[in-house]
Coordinates of C-alpha atoms and ligand atoms in Angstrom, one line a residue:
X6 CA -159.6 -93.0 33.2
X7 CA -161.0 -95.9 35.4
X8 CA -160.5 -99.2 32.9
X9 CA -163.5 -101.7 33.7
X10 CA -163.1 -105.0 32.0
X11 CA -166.3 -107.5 32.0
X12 CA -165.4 -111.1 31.1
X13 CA -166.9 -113.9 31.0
X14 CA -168.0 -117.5 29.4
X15 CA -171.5 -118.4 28.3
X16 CA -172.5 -121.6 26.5
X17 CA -176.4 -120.6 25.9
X18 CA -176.4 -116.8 26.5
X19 CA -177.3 -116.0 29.6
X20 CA -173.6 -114.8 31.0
X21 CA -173.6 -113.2 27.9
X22 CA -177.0 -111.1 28.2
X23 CA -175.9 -110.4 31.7
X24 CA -172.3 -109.3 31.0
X25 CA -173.7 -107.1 28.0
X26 CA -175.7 -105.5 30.9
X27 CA -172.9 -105.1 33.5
X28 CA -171.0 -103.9 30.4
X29 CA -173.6 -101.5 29.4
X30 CA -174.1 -99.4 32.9
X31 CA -170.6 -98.4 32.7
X32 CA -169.9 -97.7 29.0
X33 CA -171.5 -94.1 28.2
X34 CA -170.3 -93.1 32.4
X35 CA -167.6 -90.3 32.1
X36 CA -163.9 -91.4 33.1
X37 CA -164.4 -94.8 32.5
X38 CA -163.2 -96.7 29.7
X39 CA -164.8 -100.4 29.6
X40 CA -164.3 -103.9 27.7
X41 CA -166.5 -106.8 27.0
X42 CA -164.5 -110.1 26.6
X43 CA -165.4 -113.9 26.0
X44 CA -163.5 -116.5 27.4
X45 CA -161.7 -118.9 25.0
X46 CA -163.8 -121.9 24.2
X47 CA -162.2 -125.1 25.2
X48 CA -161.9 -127.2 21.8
X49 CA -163.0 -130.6 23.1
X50 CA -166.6 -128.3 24.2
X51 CA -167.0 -127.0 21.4
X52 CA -166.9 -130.5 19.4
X53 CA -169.4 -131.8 22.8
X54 CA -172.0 -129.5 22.4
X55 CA -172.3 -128.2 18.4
X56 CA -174.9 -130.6 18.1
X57 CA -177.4 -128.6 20.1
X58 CA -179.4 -125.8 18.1
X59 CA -179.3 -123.2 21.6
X60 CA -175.4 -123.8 21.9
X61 CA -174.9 -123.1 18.1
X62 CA -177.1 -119.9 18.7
X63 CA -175.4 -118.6 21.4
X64 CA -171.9 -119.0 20.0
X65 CA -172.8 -117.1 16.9
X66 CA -174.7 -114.0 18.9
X67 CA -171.2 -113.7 20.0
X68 CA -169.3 -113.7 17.2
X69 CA -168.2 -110.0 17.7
X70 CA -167.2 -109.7 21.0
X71 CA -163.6 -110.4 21.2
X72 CA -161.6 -113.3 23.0
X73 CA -160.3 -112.3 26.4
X74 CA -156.3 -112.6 26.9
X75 CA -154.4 -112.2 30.3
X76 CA -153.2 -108.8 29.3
X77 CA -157.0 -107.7 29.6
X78 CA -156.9 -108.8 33.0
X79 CA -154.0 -106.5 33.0
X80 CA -154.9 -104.0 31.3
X81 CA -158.0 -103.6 33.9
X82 CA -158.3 -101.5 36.8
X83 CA -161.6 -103.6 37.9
X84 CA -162.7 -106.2 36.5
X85 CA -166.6 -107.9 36.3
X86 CA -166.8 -111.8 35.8
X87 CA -169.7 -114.1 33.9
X88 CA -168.7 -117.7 35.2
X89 CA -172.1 -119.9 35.2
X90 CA -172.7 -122.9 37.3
X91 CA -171.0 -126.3 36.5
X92 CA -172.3 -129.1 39.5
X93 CA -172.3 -125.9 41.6
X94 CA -168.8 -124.6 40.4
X95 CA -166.8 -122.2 37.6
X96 CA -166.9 -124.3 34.1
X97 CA -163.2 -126.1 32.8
X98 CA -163.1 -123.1 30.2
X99 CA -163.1 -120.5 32.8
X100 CA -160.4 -122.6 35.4
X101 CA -158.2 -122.8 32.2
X102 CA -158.2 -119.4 31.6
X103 CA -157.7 -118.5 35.3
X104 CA -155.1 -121.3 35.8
X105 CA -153.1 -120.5 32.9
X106 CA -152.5 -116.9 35.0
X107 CA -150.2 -118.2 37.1
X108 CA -146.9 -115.6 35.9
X109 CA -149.4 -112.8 36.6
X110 CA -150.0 -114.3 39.9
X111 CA -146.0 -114.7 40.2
X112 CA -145.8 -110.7 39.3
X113 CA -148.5 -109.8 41.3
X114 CA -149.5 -108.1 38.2
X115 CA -153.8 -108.4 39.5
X116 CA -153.1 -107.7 43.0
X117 CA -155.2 -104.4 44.5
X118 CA -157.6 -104.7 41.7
X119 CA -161.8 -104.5 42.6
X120 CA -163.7 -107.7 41.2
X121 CA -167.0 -108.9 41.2
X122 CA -168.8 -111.9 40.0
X123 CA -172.1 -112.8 38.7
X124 CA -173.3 -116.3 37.7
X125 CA -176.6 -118.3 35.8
X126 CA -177.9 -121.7 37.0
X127 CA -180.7 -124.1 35.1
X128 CA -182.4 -124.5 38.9
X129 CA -183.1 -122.1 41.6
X130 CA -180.8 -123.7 44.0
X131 CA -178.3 -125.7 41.3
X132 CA -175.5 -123.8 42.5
X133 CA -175.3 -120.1 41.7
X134 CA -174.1 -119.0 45.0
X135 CA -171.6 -122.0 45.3
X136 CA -170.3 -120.9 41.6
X137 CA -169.2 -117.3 43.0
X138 CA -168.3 -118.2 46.6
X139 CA -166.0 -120.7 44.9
X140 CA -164.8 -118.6 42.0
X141 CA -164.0 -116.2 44.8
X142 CA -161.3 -118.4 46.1
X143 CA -158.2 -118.4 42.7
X144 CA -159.4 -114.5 42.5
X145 CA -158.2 -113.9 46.3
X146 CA -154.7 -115.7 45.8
X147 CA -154.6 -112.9 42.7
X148 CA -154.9 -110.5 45.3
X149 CA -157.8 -109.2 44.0
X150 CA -160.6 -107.1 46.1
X151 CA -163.8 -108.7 46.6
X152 CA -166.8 -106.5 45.7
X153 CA -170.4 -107.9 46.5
X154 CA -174.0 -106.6 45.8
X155 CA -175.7 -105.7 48.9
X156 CA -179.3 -106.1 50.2
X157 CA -179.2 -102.2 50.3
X158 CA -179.3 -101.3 47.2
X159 CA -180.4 -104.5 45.2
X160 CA -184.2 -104.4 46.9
X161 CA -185.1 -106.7 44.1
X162 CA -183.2 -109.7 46.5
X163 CA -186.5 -109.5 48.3
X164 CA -189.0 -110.1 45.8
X165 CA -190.6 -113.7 45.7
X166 CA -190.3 -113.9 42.3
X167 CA -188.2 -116.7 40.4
X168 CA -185.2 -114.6 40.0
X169 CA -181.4 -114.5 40.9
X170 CA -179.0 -111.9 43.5
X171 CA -177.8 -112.5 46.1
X172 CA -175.4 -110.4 48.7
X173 CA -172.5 -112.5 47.1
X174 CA -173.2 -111.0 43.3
X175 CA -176.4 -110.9 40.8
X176 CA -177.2 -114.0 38.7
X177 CA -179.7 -115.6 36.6
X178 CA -182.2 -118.5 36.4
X179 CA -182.1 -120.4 33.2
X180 CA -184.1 -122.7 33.5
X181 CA -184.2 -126.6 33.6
X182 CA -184.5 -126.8 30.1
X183 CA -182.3 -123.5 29.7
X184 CA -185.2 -121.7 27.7
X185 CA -185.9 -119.2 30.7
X186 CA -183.2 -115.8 29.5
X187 CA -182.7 -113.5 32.7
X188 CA -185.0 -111.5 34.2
X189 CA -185.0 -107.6 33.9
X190 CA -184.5 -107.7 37.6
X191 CA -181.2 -109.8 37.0
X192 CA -179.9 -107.4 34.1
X193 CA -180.5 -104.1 36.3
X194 CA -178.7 -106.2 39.6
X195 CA -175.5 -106.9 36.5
X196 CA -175.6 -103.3 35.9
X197 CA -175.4 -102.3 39.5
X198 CA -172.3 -104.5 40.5
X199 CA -170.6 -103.3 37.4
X200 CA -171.1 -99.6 38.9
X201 CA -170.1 -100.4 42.2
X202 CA -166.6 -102.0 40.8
X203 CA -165.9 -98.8 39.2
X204 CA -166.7 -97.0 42.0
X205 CA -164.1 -99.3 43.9
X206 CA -161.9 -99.6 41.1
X207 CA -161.4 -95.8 41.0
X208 CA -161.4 -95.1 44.7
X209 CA -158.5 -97.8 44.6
X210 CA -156.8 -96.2 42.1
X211 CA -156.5 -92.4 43.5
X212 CA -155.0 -94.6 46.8
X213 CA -152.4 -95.6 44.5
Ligands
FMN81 C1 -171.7 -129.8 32.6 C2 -172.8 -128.9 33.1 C3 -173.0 -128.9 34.5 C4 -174.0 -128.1 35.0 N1 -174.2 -128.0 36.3 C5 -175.3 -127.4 36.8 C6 -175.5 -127.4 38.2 O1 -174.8 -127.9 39.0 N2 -176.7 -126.7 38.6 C7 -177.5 -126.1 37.7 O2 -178.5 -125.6 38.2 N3 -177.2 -126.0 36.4 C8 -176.1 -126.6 35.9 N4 -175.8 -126.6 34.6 C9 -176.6 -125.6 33.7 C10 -175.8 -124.4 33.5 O3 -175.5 -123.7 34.8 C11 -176.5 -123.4 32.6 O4 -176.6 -124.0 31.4 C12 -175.8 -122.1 32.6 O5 -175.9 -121.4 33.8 C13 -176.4 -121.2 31.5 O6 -175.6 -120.1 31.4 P1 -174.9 -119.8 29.9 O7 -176.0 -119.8 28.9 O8 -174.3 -118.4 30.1 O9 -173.8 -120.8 29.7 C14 -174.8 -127.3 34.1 C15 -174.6 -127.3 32.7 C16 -173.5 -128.1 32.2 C17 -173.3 -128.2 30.7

């Protein structure tokens, strides 16, 4: 068995609806076993934003997926983030997580393993591309393997519409109020770079 893990951190949903996605083209696919985790919530955000109604929403759609640990990131074979934009980089709740790896890092426990990254943004250009290029960056001193979405098989990255991809990983739009949820394009692009992590993810592991 291939072991997929797709985490990620959402404050409004979108991550969320495009994890489930990512999550969802690998599930049912024969010799691979897959996970869906949320990223801790940082307490101080939580107390920030429980006064909005979309937060509080959001937070309780996910009440059943479970909180990610490190041994997830273990535990995984390849492994599909959710990190949306903060000013054009990963959110405090995600660097926590990531910087709080740092034994793993020691062990090179999460070195050789495939990774890709999706990400949201309110505004077209408000940082989705910065958000993975960036994220990229602690997930390469893991010694993780970088695995984009291509132009080849995500067609969708040349439609004019007001939707998300891009050769460095899928994403979504949310709009500048946030109301906007992604677009089916977006979900089917998640879905593709969670297949072509297992595909890596497996290939890697038989070199093993
Ligand atoms: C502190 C903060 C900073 C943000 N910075 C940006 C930004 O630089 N560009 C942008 O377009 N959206 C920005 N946003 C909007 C978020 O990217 C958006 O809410 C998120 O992508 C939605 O995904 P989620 O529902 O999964 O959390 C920011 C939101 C917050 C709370």
């Amino acid at each position: 068995m291939t072991k997929l893990l797709v985490i990620y951190y959402s404050s409004y949903g979108h991550m969320f609806k495009m994890a489930r996605a990512a999550a969802d083209a690998v599930r049912d696919k024969e010799n691979y076993e897959v996970k869906l985790k949320k990223i801790p919530e940082l307490e101080q955000a939580r107390k920030g934003m429980s006064s909005q109604e979309a937060y509080v929403k959001a937070r309780e759609a996910q009440k059943d997926i479970p909180e990610a640990t490190h041994d997830d990131l273990v535990w995984a074979d390849g492994i599909i983030w959710g990190i949306p934009t903060r000013f054009g980089n990963m959110p405090a709740q995600v660097k926590q997580f990531i910087d709080t790896a740092g034994s793993l890092w020691a062990e090179g426990k999460l070195e050789g393993k495939a990774t890709g990254i999706m990400s949201s943004s309110n505004t077209a250009h408000g940082g989705q591309e910065s958000t993975i290029l960036t994220s990229l960056i602690p997930l390469l001193h893991l010694g993780m393997i970088f695995v984009g979405s291509p132009y080849g098989e995500n067609q969708e990255m040349f439609s004019d519409k007001l939707i998300g991809g891009s050769p460095y990983g899928p994403s979504t739009i949310a709009g500048s109020d946030g109301s906007m949820m992604p677009a089916e394009e977006d979900l089917t692009m998640a879905g593709r770079l969670a297949r072509r992590v297992a595909r890596v993810a497996s290939k890697i592991k038989d070199l093993d």
